[in-house]
Amino acid sequence: MLIDGISRKSIESNDNYEVKIIDQTILPHKLEYIDLKNFSDCCKAIKDMWVRGAPLIGVTASYGMFFALKENSSKKNIEYSFKKLLATRPTAVDLKWALENITDVILQINENDRADHVWGIARKLEADSIEQCSKIGDYGLEVIKSRIKNNKTFNILTHCNAGWLACVDWGTALAPIYKAYNSGLDIHVWVDETRPRSQGAALTAWELSKHGVPNTLIVDNAGGHLMQRGEVDICIVGSDRTAANGDVCNKIGTYMKALCAFDNDIPFYVAIPESTIDFKLKSGVNNIKIEERSHNEVTHVRGINEEGKISKVKITPDFVKSHNPGFDVTPARLVTKLITDRGICDPTTDSIRKLFK
Amino acid sequence: MLIDGISRKSIESNDNYEVKIIDQTILPHKLEYIDLKNFSDCCKAIKDMWVRGAPLIGVTASYGMFFALKENSSKKNIEYSFKKLLATRPTAVDLKWALENITDVILQINENDRADHVWGIARKLEADSIEQCSKIGDYGLEVIKSRIKNNKTFNILTHCNAGWLACVDWGTALAPIYKAYNSGLDIHVWVDETRPRSQGAALTAWELSKHGVPNTLIVDNAGGHLMQRGEVDICIVGSDRTAANGDVCNKIGTYMKALCAFDNDIPFYVAIPESTIDFKLKSGVNNIKIEERSHNEVTHVRGINEEGKISKVKITPDFVKSHNPGFDVTPARLVTKLITDRGICDPTTDSIRKLFK
């Protein structure tokens, strides 16, 4: 998508084995590119969340495997690097999927050719992700078009960041939005702040604004009121992990937005690439272990201080305890449809299986 | 309630005509008492939100009238002071109610006795508020007792701050919690951060902790997940304005918590003093104009910086627009019961009328 008129991607590679990412931890205050030059850069990039979002983590991890094998392509190092990369974000399904994708084939290849082969896999994964997100965008665009009933601005609510910053390009939940905007539709996006990490405020509002898509930031508490007052026409969110029955595990707070949409007869769509579907997981509610994240995310907020520097403030005294579950599960009964790269389907075991058989 | 073992109130007065408040704008980072010595101190305390919460504003305004009349008890000055105080927080219902309470009687009294008479009214209002909140606490305690089914810790979720800091003592939503804790029940409170002003993080977690009540701060997004996982036994919130049919206008985000409670069969109680019931308002949903508050509340967050000073950070670049509705309306159908100072009632026109006839 565009940054001030110039087309960019969240991870960029070239034929000289160079890989570049955006440090997303300092967005929206600074735009800085970082070169990933070795295995430990890639681990750090994932662990410290310079990159985040399932697809982008998968691609970054694949480049990590390339750098690892460039140094040492032995079976032992493959296993070590696999474990090390997996531990950077233990709950990210795409990470595991991308790494298994590599280890499934790599041992059958001559040790000297392994690094180059993995480079090819990583490059293909990067290109496939763009293609996949673009398709989600195309199918989602049809959904939006079919929901527009009058000449008024069409209002879309989204939670967290499932945009191009989370993928390589286009995004998942934001892909239909970019496609709609690019095709000239009159749309506007309500952006949930998405505490505690505030990816909505920091990333979604930034990337939509930079591309030119009209949007307004709201606190996570406000969406219900807007839906009740008829100011939301559709919700589109992403998914970190989707159970075989259509239950959706996504950023904490998604479940409440789905409940509000349901209570107000507003369609609630979830945009997912195939990789986030966990076909082995029959259902999601109460079956997914939810990651408990650092309490500092709740008690500290990052921003620009009065001197114009990026800094953090602590919002509570040390004696205040906090709890920080990272995700929640939205039951399939609250999801209108899934928007996938293979088309639209119902959030049911049968419908999902039919599309992805 | 207690602050580190010592009993305190949000406003304290004595027989020497001295009035003291807590500067709530610097909580939870600093505890500072401020003496209100004259009329303009009282105006400033309300306008700059050193005091907030409907009952506390009403009491502070009454002391403001006392100081005004101590200087000059003429009709002209009564009218001037009334207008001046009313303008400090134009939307606060209790403020207007408290001032009218005074002006209704004061002109019939000898000019020399007026100040003393208003002092008496203010002291009575202060005492009445404590009594009223204490009764809400007693009725709410019975609710909690009746809901405890086993020996496990009983988990209560609350939104925003409806504690003693918003009243004079006890609070509304927190009154049953203090009574339960004081009577030795094994309780724990989930405290919603309550963006954008974060009164949960700044005030509720502080006052509960200072009194000794076990509590844990969560972001506003987390409550739904906790309810889905059986970690919430009851929700208790306050109300800024309650329609005659039991629709509840409260801090933005309340509606979503009520939906979650409903979806998970968790009782959702609203604690209200009589003064917040608007008997003229038949129903609340779509009939209450919601205050649009400053966008700075969304884009700026206050806390302690790395040098230990209270300061603000800006979380978004200037090109990001925001929208900030201050309240939302929870339909009566999602409310289990109302806890009032006259007893418990259903959130229906008949049941409310019966209790307050």
XYZ file of C-alpha atoms in Angstrom:
714
model
C 0.000 0.000 0.000
C 0.990 3.643 -0.142
C 3.002 5.673 2.317
C 2.567 9.281 1.268
C 2.074 8.193 -2.324
C 4.919 5.657 -2.531
C 4.145 1.909 -2.671
C 5.730 -0.005 0.219
C 5.547 -3.449 1.864
C 6.073 -4.488 5.489
C 8.996 -6.747 4.518
C 11.075 -6.160 1.410
C 13.698 -8.491 -0.049
C 15.822 -8.447 -3.177
C 18.032 -10.771 -5.235
C 21.108 -9.803 -3.202
C 19.738 -11.681 -0.191
C 18.877 -8.438 1.533
C 15.849 -8.263 3.815
C 14.386 -5.067 5.219
C 11.534 -4.534 7.660
C 9.793 -1.581 9.307
C 10.345 -1.221 13.058
C 6.684 -1.297 14.025
C 7.389 -0.624 17.707
C 8.097 3.052 16.983
C 5.159 3.595 14.658
C 3.200 5.848 14.334
C 5.765 8.301 15.660
C 8.700 7.359 13.432
C 9.038 5.379 10.218
C 12.314 3.467 10.287
C 13.489 0.550 8.149
C 15.766 -2.086 9.680
C 17.993 -4.496 7.733
C 17.748 -8.120 8.927
C 21.287 -9.433 8.439
C 21.379 -12.706 10.372
C 19.429 -15.314 12.337
C 19.473 -13.429 15.597
C 18.176 -10.234 13.922
C 15.172 -12.236 12.730
C 14.539 -13.758 16.174
C 14.797 -10.343 17.783
C 12.515 -8.798 15.151
C 9.775 -11.306 16.020
C 10.329 -11.479 19.771
C 10.536 -7.700 20.277
C 7.623 -7.221 17.891
C 9.411 -5.043 15.353
C 7.300 -7.263 13.113
C 3.942 -8.647 14.219
C 0.862 -10.154 12.584
C 0.619 -13.827 11.689
C 1.581 -13.687 7.975
C 4.469 -11.264 8.468
C 5.836 -13.334 11.359
C 5.737 -16.424 9.128
C 7.671 -14.701 6.334
C 10.198 -13.182 8.750
C 10.744 -16.580 10.403
C 11.361 -18.123 6.977
C 14.059 -15.568 6.273
C 15.376 -16.377 9.754
C 15.723 -20.025 8.738
C 17.564 -18.932 5.607
C 20.089 -16.930 7.637
C 20.492 -19.831 10.090
C 21.183 -22.317 7.284
C 23.506 -19.883 5.522
C 25.719 -20.138 8.622
C 25.249 -23.854 9.279
C 22.888 -26.117 7.351
C 23.298 -29.235 9.512
C 20.296 -31.175 10.779
C 21.252 -30.181 14.304
C 21.216 -26.485 13.482
C 17.923 -26.808 11.626
C 16.359 -28.323 14.732
C 17.962 -25.743 17.012
C 16.843 -22.828 14.814
C 13.346 -24.260 14.505
C 12.975 -24.379 18.302
C 14.562 -20.989 18.805
C 12.310 -19.298 16.244
C 9.219 -21.073 17.528
C 9.931 -19.778 21.030
C 9.937 -16.137 19.889
C 6.113 -16.097 19.707
C 4.869 -19.481 20.956
C 1.182 -18.936 20.112
C 1.603 -17.713 16.524
C 0.204 -20.474 14.315
C 1.659 -19.043 11.108
C 5.110 -19.141 12.614
C 4.875 -22.865 13.267
C 3.241 -23.480 9.902
C 5.938 -21.564 8.010
C 8.731 -23.347 9.861
C 7.212 -26.812 9.334
C 6.784 -25.894 5.692
C 10.566 -25.575 5.542
C 11.634 -28.483 7.761
C 9.282 -30.858 5.925
C 11.423 -30.667 2.789
C 14.816 -29.341 3.777
C 16.383 -32.550 5.122
C 15.934 -34.251 1.765
C 18.067 -31.610 0.113
C 21.832 -31.603 -0.201
C 23.337 -29.755 2.745
C 25.095 -27.185 0.512
C 21.892 -26.254 -1.289
C 19.699 -25.965 1.763
C 20.146 -22.228 2.413
C 19.378 -21.292 -1.191
C 16.353 -23.560 -1.169
C 15.007 -21.916 1.980
C 15.592 -18.483 0.426
C 13.364 -19.594 -2.429
C 10.699 -20.830 -0.015
C 10.781 -17.541 1.914
C 10.527 -15.459 -1.251
C 7.637 -17.584 -2.473
C 5.876 -17.303 0.907
C 6.251 -13.525 0.690
C 4.772 -13.431 -2.822
C 2.031 -15.912 -1.928
C 1.026 -13.812 1.074
C 0.541 -10.767 -1.134
C -1.490 -12.811 -3.614
C -3.563 -14.365 -0.853
C -4.345 -11.022 0.822
C -5.203 -9.498 -2.545
C -7.732 -12.279 -3.105
C -9.224 -11.755 0.364
C -9.525 -8.129 -0.667
C -11.315 -9.007 -3.899
C -13.838 -11.286 -2.196
C -14.304 -8.780 0.632
C -14.879 -5.979 -1.850
C -17.841 -7.922 -3.234
C -19.214 -8.237 0.322
C -18.919 -4.478 0.874
C -20.530 -3.692 -2.481
C -23.439 -6.016 -1.692
C -23.977 -4.324 1.697
C -24.086 -0.749 0.411
C -27.758 0.192 0.339
C -27.749 3.978 -0.170
C -25.602 6.996 -1.093
C -24.386 7.627 2.439
C -20.823 6.991 3.535
C -20.408 3.284 4.335
C -18.980 2.841 7.845
C -16.705 -0.089 8.659
C -15.462 -0.907 12.162
C -12.234 -2.836 12.672
C -10.343 -4.015 15.732
C -6.569 -4.201 16.213
C -4.373 -4.196 13.103
C -5.015 -6.734 10.384
C -3.617 -4.473 7.702
C -0.631 -4.560 5.390
C 1.634 -3.924 8.365
C 0.541 -7.313 9.772
C 0.983 -9.081 6.428
C 3.276 -8.262 3.558
C 0.831 -6.127 1.628
C -2.949 -5.428 1.554
C -3.671 -7.039 4.933
C -6.506 -9.396 5.797
C -9.323 -7.381 7.421
C -8.066 -4.191 5.758
C -7.644 -5.720 2.266
C -11.347 -5.330 1.395
C -11.166 -1.778 2.758
C -8.183 -0.848 0.537
C -9.859 -2.467 -2.462
C -13.080 -0.557 -1.737
C -11.216 2.733 -1.335
C -9.101 2.120 -4.452
C -12.230 1.447 -6.488
C -13.695 4.789 -5.444
C -16.350 3.700 -2.948
C -17.345 6.239 -0.284
C -16.166 4.477 2.867
C -15.031 5.467 6.357
C -13.348 3.280 8.976
C -13.867 3.353 12.761
C -10.538 2.256 14.232
C -10.606 0.631 17.686
C -7.633 1.802 19.758
C -7.069 -1.836 20.870
C -5.560 -1.581 24.321
C -3.244 -2.684 25.743
C -0.776 -2.442 22.851
C -2.973 0.054 20.986
C -2.258 -1.378 17.537
C -5.371 0.352 16.228
C -4.164 3.779 17.308
C -0.540 3.105 16.423
C -0.805 1.037 13.233
C -4.283 0.860 11.693
C -5.024 4.585 11.884
C -1.496 5.258 10.588
C -1.593 2.896 7.607
C -5.136 3.855 6.567
C -4.284 7.558 6.836
C -1.026 7.156 4.906
C -2.884 5.422 2.071
C -5.609 8.071 2.174
C -8.522 6.016 3.548
C -10.843 8.190 5.727
C -10.777 6.883 9.314
C -11.481 7.919 12.893
C -9.876 6.573 16.037
C -12.159 5.545 18.921
C -11.433 3.975 22.314
C -12.350 0.299 22.621
C -15.321 1.256 24.803
C -16.993 3.352 22.092
C -17.848 0.769 19.395
C -20.960 -0.552 21.126
C -22.472 2.908 21.358
C -21.735 3.632 17.670
C -23.356 0.342 16.633
C -26.402 1.071 18.781
C -26.769 4.477 17.119
C -26.565 3.078 13.571
C -23.124 4.486 12.816
C -21.559 1.160 11.838
C -22.599 -0.712 8.670
C -20.238 -3.674 8.917
C -17.455 -5.023 11.145
C -14.431 -6.677 9.573
C -11.696 -8.157 11.751
C -8.820 -10.592 11.305
C -8.079 -13.847 13.104
C -4.981 -15.251 14.736
C -6.366 -18.775 14.775
C -9.652 -20.134 13.438
C -11.057 -23.437 14.679
C -12.492 -25.975 12.221
C -16.022 -24.957 13.252
C -15.447 -21.246 12.606
C -14.744 -20.104 16.181
C -12.318 -17.217 15.870
C -9.401 -16.521 18.186
C -8.354 -12.913 17.670
C -7.046 -9.909 19.616
C -8.595 -9.417 23.033
C -11.845 -7.464 22.731
C -12.980 -8.959 19.409
C -15.614 -11.097 21.139
C -17.303 -8.038 22.664
C -17.469 -6.262 19.312
C -19.040 -9.369 17.769
C -21.657 -9.414 20.540
C -22.498 -5.757 19.863
C -22.758 -6.349 16.139
C -25.068 -9.304 16.780
C -27.212 -7.266 19.198
C -27.640 -4.549 16.576
C -28.054 -6.728 13.447
C -24.777 -5.528 11.990
C -22.859 -8.047 9.846
C -19.641 -9.259 11.446
C -17.085 -10.628 8.972
C -13.746 -12.261 9.706
C -11.036 -12.145 7.037
C -8.644 -15.096 7.124
C -5.934 -16.648 5.028
C -5.948 -20.470 4.989
C -2.882 -20.604 7.232
C -4.796 -19.381 10.283
C -7.306 -22.245 10.111
C -6.490 -24.982 12.604
C -8.313 -27.951 11.079
C -7.333 -30.156 14.032
C -9.082 -27.880 16.494
C -12.749 -28.884 16.399
C -13.975 -25.818 18.272
C -12.347 -22.768 19.822
C -14.338 -21.583 22.828
C -12.676 -22.912 26.008
C -10.262 -25.052 23.936
C -7.600 -22.477 23.156
C -5.025 -21.605 25.770
C -4.862 -17.826 25.837
C -1.436 -16.201 26.109
C -0.997 -14.102 29.252
C 1.162 -11.190 28.177
C 3.385 -8.781 30.089
C 1.678 -6.653 32.701
C 3.745 -3.689 31.549
C 1.548 -3.519 28.459
C -1.370 -2.626 30.736
C 0.445 -0.321 33.140
C 2.686 1.572 30.694
C 1.674 3.631 27.664
C 4.035 4.757 24.944
C 3.776 8.020 23.051
C 5.432 11.330 22.289
C 6.192 13.417 25.374
C 6.090 17.195 25.695
C 9.677 17.428 24.401
C 8.729 15.486 21.247
C 10.520 12.296 22.261
C 9.120 8.761 22.234
C 8.723 7.762 25.873
C 6.552 5.794 28.218
C 4.388 6.814 31.136
C 3.259 4.515 33.930
C -0.465 4.935 34.523
C -0.732 3.158 37.890
C 1.316 2.908 41.097
C 3.368 -0.250 41.579
C 0.930 -1.709 44.116
C -1.759 -2.072 41.430
C -1.802 -5.593 39.982
C -2.899 -6.285 36.436
C -3.904 -9.190 34.216
C -3.299 -9.218 30.472
C -4.857 -11.957 28.320
C -3.776 -11.320 24.717
C -6.654 -12.871 22.802
C -10.234 -13.991 23.112
C -12.435 -16.412 21.219
C -15.486 -15.269 19.278
C -17.956 -18.144 18.916
C -18.916 -18.953 15.312
C -22.580 -18.187 16.105
C -21.641 -14.464 16.195
C -19.741 -14.506 12.888
C -21.717 -13.688 9.730
C -19.258 -15.138 7.210
C -15.580 -15.821 6.752
C -13.790 -13.986 3.954
C -10.960 -16.227 2.736
C -8.561 -16.252 -0.192
C -10.687 -19.047 -1.685
C -13.975 -17.224 -1.355
C -16.670 -16.526 1.211
C -17.979 -19.262 3.498
C -20.188 -19.823 6.507
C -18.439 -20.235 9.861
C -19.308 -23.926 10.029
C -17.241 -27.111 9.850
C -18.953 -28.221 6.634
C -18.692 -24.931 4.831
C -15.034 -24.403 5.751
C -14.129 -27.978 4.795
C -15.884 -27.644 1.445
C -13.857 -24.542 0.569
C -10.499 -25.919 1.678
C -10.774 -29.630 0.864
C -13.053 4.299 53.526
C -9.477 3.648 54.529
C -6.302 5.099 53.091
C -3.467 3.019 54.502
C -5.505 2.222 57.605
C -6.828 5.732 58.283
C -10.501 6.520 57.664
C -10.924 9.315 55.098
C -13.634 10.891 52.972
C -13.458 12.619 49.603
C -14.574 15.892 51.232
C -14.077 16.638 54.906
C -15.499 19.509 56.957
C -15.433 20.433 60.631
C -17.170 22.771 63.071
C -14.623 25.513 62.414
C -16.043 25.956 58.890
C -13.049 24.260 57.347
C -13.449 22.196 54.151
C -10.832 19.912 52.666
C -10.810 17.855 49.447
C -8.460 15.484 47.641
C -7.005 16.706 44.336
C -8.218 13.797 42.197
C -6.457 14.998 39.044
C -3.097 13.810 40.365
C -4.334 10.456 41.686
C -3.138 7.712 41.703
C 0.346 9.200 41.569
C 0.091 11.679 44.449
C -2.305 12.072 47.366
C -2.737 15.764 48.140
C -5.387 17.467 50.247
C -6.480 20.958 49.327
C -8.239 23.384 51.690
C -11.229 25.096 50.128
C -11.132 28.549 51.740
C -13.470 30.618 49.624
C -16.012 30.665 46.806
C -13.479 30.714 44.005
C -11.594 27.706 45.465
C -14.848 25.715 45.249
C -15.525 26.799 41.658
C -11.996 25.880 40.647
C -12.220 22.500 42.413
C -15.274 21.538 40.335
C -14.222 23.137 37.053
C -10.693 21.685 37.074
C -12.045 18.303 38.248
C -10.108 18.161 41.496
C -13.457 16.720 42.567
C -15.671 14.680 40.207
C -18.607 12.298 40.519
C -22.191 13.566 40.774
C -22.668 13.384 44.593
C -19.282 14.924 45.426
C -19.813 17.796 42.976
C -23.171 18.555 44.623
C -21.645 18.697 48.114
C -18.677 20.806 46.967
C -21.023 23.268 45.235
C -23.055 23.580 48.447
C -19.953 24.526 50.397
C -19.204 26.972 47.569
C -22.548 28.662 48.222
C -21.708 28.851 51.918
C -18.437 30.658 51.228
C -20.183 33.001 48.773
C -22.829 33.937 51.339
C -20.284 34.319 54.118
C -18.802 37.177 52.081
C -22.067 38.652 50.883
C -25.478 37.149 51.512
C -27.492 39.520 49.303
C -30.013 38.209 46.795
C -27.819 39.563 44.017
C -24.810 37.592 45.182
C -26.883 34.423 45.635
C -27.995 34.667 42.011
C -24.494 35.463 40.800
C -22.942 32.560 42.732
C -25.650 30.139 41.563
C -24.877 30.937 37.910
C -21.141 30.863 38.437
C -21.227 27.451 40.147
C -23.642 25.992 37.621
C -21.285 26.965 34.798
C -18.395 24.957 36.281
C -19.879 21.616 35.051
C -23.009 22.438 33.047
C -24.081 18.798 32.476
C -23.849 17.599 36.101
C -27.410 16.901 37.246
C -26.512 16.740 40.960
C -24.871 20.151 40.821
C -28.050 21.861 39.677
C -30.132 19.824 42.115
C -27.931 20.767 45.081
C -27.904 24.467 44.200
C -31.664 24.623 43.701
C -32.020 22.869 47.046
C -30.321 25.897 48.592
C -31.859 28.744 46.589
C -35.358 27.348 47.161
C -35.211 28.217 50.873
C -32.472 30.766 51.389
C -34.314 33.961 50.413
C -36.910 33.382 53.126
C -34.189 33.551 55.751
C -32.810 36.652 57.468
C -29.799 37.934 55.524
C -27.458 37.622 58.544
C -28.367 33.973 59.107
C -28.128 32.832 55.510
C -24.497 31.692 55.485
C -24.952 29.604 58.616
C -28.105 28.076 57.196
C -26.320 27.059 53.969
C -23.495 25.581 56.028
C -26.108 23.393 57.700
C -27.569 22.348 54.349
C -24.126 21.462 52.986
C -23.243 19.439 56.084
C -26.556 17.612 55.882
C -26.083 16.887 52.172
C -22.654 15.462 52.982
C -24.071 13.277 55.762
C -27.068 12.228 53.640
C -24.806 11.161 50.797
C -22.834 8.924 53.137
C -26.031 7.456 54.561
C -27.471 6.861 51.081
C -24.321 5.141 49.808
C -24.114 3.064 52.960
C -27.663 1.829 52.357
C -26.823 0.955 48.722
C -23.917 -0.973 50.195
C -26.146 -2.844 52.650
C -28.645 -3.881 49.972
C -25.837 -4.775 47.577
C -24.146 -6.868 50.250
C -27.261 -9.017 50.461
C -27.123 -9.470 46.671
C -23.501 -10.589 46.839
C -24.190 -12.956 49.732
C -27.086 -14.527 47.831
C -24.879 -15.066 44.754
C -22.020 -16.815 46.544
C -22.424 -20.514 45.799
C -19.151 -22.083 46.921
C -15.929 -21.507 48.855
C -14.048 -20.014 45.921
C -13.133 -16.341 45.724
C -16.131 -14.360 44.461
C -15.163 -12.237 41.443
C -16.821 -8.882 40.796
C -16.260 -6.798 37.667
C -16.752 -3.028 37.713
C -16.402 -0.287 35.099
C -15.153 3.292 35.623
C -15.144 4.745 39.146
C -18.329 4.691 41.183
C -16.458 4.537 44.475
C -16.051 6.754 47.522
C -13.903 9.138 45.492
C -16.967 9.918 43.333
C -19.233 10.300 46.383
C -18.381 11.345 49.918
C -17.838 7.860 51.306
C -18.639 4.226 50.350
C -19.490 4.965 46.694
C -22.374 3.528 44.712
C -21.157 0.484 42.723
C -18.259 0.025 45.142
C -20.356 0.352 48.321
C -21.523 -3.320 48.212
C -17.909 -4.314 47.560
C -16.586 -2.438 50.623
C -19.385 -3.872 52.759
C -18.600 -7.383 51.504
C -14.893 -6.945 52.175
C -15.485 -5.403 55.602
C -17.694 -8.322 56.564
C -14.925 -10.763 55.746
C -16.201 -12.238 52.485
C -13.568 -13.632 50.121
C -13.977 -11.272 47.166
C -11.815 -9.994 44.325
C -12.550 -7.137 41.921
C -11.704 -6.934 38.203
C -11.194 -3.231 37.513
C -11.825 -2.024 33.941
C -9.241 0.570 32.953
C -12.059 2.704 31.434
C -10.460 4.571 28.579
C -10.296 7.347 27.633
C -9.954 9.018 31.066
C -8.911 5.730 32.716
C -10.806 6.322 35.956
C -10.650 2.592 36.666
C -6.863 2.520 36.517
C -6.412 5.890 38.217
C -9.133 5.881 40.858
C -10.918 2.538 41.352
C -7.776 0.398 41.570
C -6.254 3.023 43.880
C -9.149 3.332 46.306
C -9.784 -0.435 46.464
C -6.080 -1.119 47.046
C -5.770 1.577 49.721
C -8.701 0.064 51.613
C -7.240 -3.408 51.196
C -9.769 -4.923 48.782
C -8.071 -7.445 46.439
C -8.325 -6.178 42.886
C -6.745 -6.550 39.466
C -6.627 -3.998 36.690
C -7.625 -5.150 33.193
C -7.963 -3.296 29.890
C -11.512 -2.632 28.748
C -11.130 -5.331 26.077
C -10.486 -8.138 28.571
C -13.785 -8.375 30.463
C -15.585 -10.403 27.798
C -12.928 -13.089 27.784
C -12.947 -13.317 31.590
C -16.723 -13.681 31.609
C -16.583 -16.357 28.905
C -14.040 -18.287 30.984
C -16.128 -18.184 34.169
C -13.856 -15.753 35.978
C -16.557 -13.193 36.728
C -19.421 -13.964 39.143
C -21.208 -10.617 39.031
C -20.902 -7.175 37.418
C -21.740 -4.065 39.427
C -21.588 -0.623 37.818
C -22.893 2.855 38.593
C -25.114 5.125 36.530
C -24.952 8.781 35.563
C -28.603 8.897 34.562
C -31.274 6.204 34.757
C -34.437 6.417 32.652
C -37.837 5.683 34.208
C -37.880 2.263 32.463
C -34.481 1.207 33.841
C -32.314 2.030 30.807
C -28.957 3.050 32.218
C -26.750 5.826 30.879
C -23.269 5.285 32.263
C -19.637 5.644 31.251
C -18.872 4.632 27.657
C -18.296 0.862 27.442
C -20.867 -0.147 30.049
C -23.266 -1.415 27.352
C -20.702 -3.895 26.000
C -19.996 -5.312 29.453
C -23.729 -5.788 29.968
C -23.967 -7.667 26.650
C -21.127 -9.972 27.703
C -22.684 -10.611 31.077
C -25.985 -11.441 29.377
C -24.285 -13.777 26.872
C -22.633 -15.681 29.723
C -25.529 -15.722 32.219
C -23.680 -13.478 34.634
C -25.829 -11.130 36.747
C -25.406 -7.451 35.860
C -26.365 -5.028 38.640
C -26.503 -1.230 38.551
C -26.133 0.695 41.819
C -27.930 4.052 41.876
C -28.916 6.735 44.347
C -32.376 8.239 43.759
C -30.877 11.481 42.389
C -29.703 9.777 39.182
C -33.188 8.577 38.212
C -34.771 10.824 35.606
C -38.461 10.047 36.096
C -39.380 12.317 33.168
C -37.311 10.268 30.711
C -39.497 7.320 29.679
C -36.692 5.332 28.081
C -32.989 5.860 27.494
C -31.859 4.122 24.311
C -31.695 6.707 21.490
C -33.331 9.354 23.713
C -30.294 10.619 25.583
C -27.970 13.066 23.874
C -24.478 11.734 24.484
C -21.794 14.269 25.407
C -18.945 14.405 22.867
C -15.858 15.028 24.974
C -12.434 16.453 24.134
C -10.412 14.514 21.563
C -7.334 15.044 23.697
C -8.732 12.456 26.101
C -8.339 9.839 23.338
C -5.025 10.995 21.929
C -3.187 11.887 25.170
C -2.456 9.661 28.173
C -1.304 10.889 31.580
C 1.082 9.024 33.862
C 4.450 9.077 35.561
C 7.380 9.486 33.173
C 10.826 7.955 33.469
C 11.952 10.870 35.671
C 9.102 10.220 38.098
C 7.121 13.286 37.065
C 3.429 13.392 36.141
C 3.280 14.080 32.418
C 1.344 13.312 29.265
C 2.230 11.446 26.082
C 0.478 11.771 22.735
C -0.290 8.325 21.305
C -1.083 9.324 17.699
C 0.261 11.754 15.125
C -1.747 14.927 14.583
C -3.198 13.702 11.297
C -5.205 10.979 13.107
C -8.771 12.108 13.837
C -10.698 10.797 16.825
C -14.240 10.686 18.200
C -15.023 10.621 21.923
C -18.563 9.882 23.123
C -18.505 10.025 26.931
C -21.379 7.704 27.792
C -23.534 4.945 26.385
C -26.947 3.543 27.199
C -27.439 0.004 28.456
C -30.970 -1.188 27.691
C -32.929 -2.341 30.742
C -33.292 -5.828 29.190
C -29.588 -6.420 29.947
C -29.798 -5.240 33.576
C -30.536 -7.902 36.204
C -31.624 -5.554 39.006
C -31.079 -2.031 40.289
C -29.519 -1.616 43.727
C -30.855 1.598 45.272
C -30.786 3.244 48.699
C -34.428 2.151 49.095
C -33.837 -1.481 48.204
C -33.503 -3.721 45.161
C -35.836 -3.435 42.187
C -36.334 -4.692 38.644
C -35.277 -2.366 35.847
C -38.867 -1.680 34.839
C -41.097 1.400 35.028
C -43.478 -0.273 37.477
C -40.872 -1.655 39.801
C -38.908 1.625 39.957
C -42.062 3.652 40.527
C -43.188 1.332 43.319
C -39.920 1.810 45.199
C -39.741 5.593 44.796
C -43.407 6.594 44.887
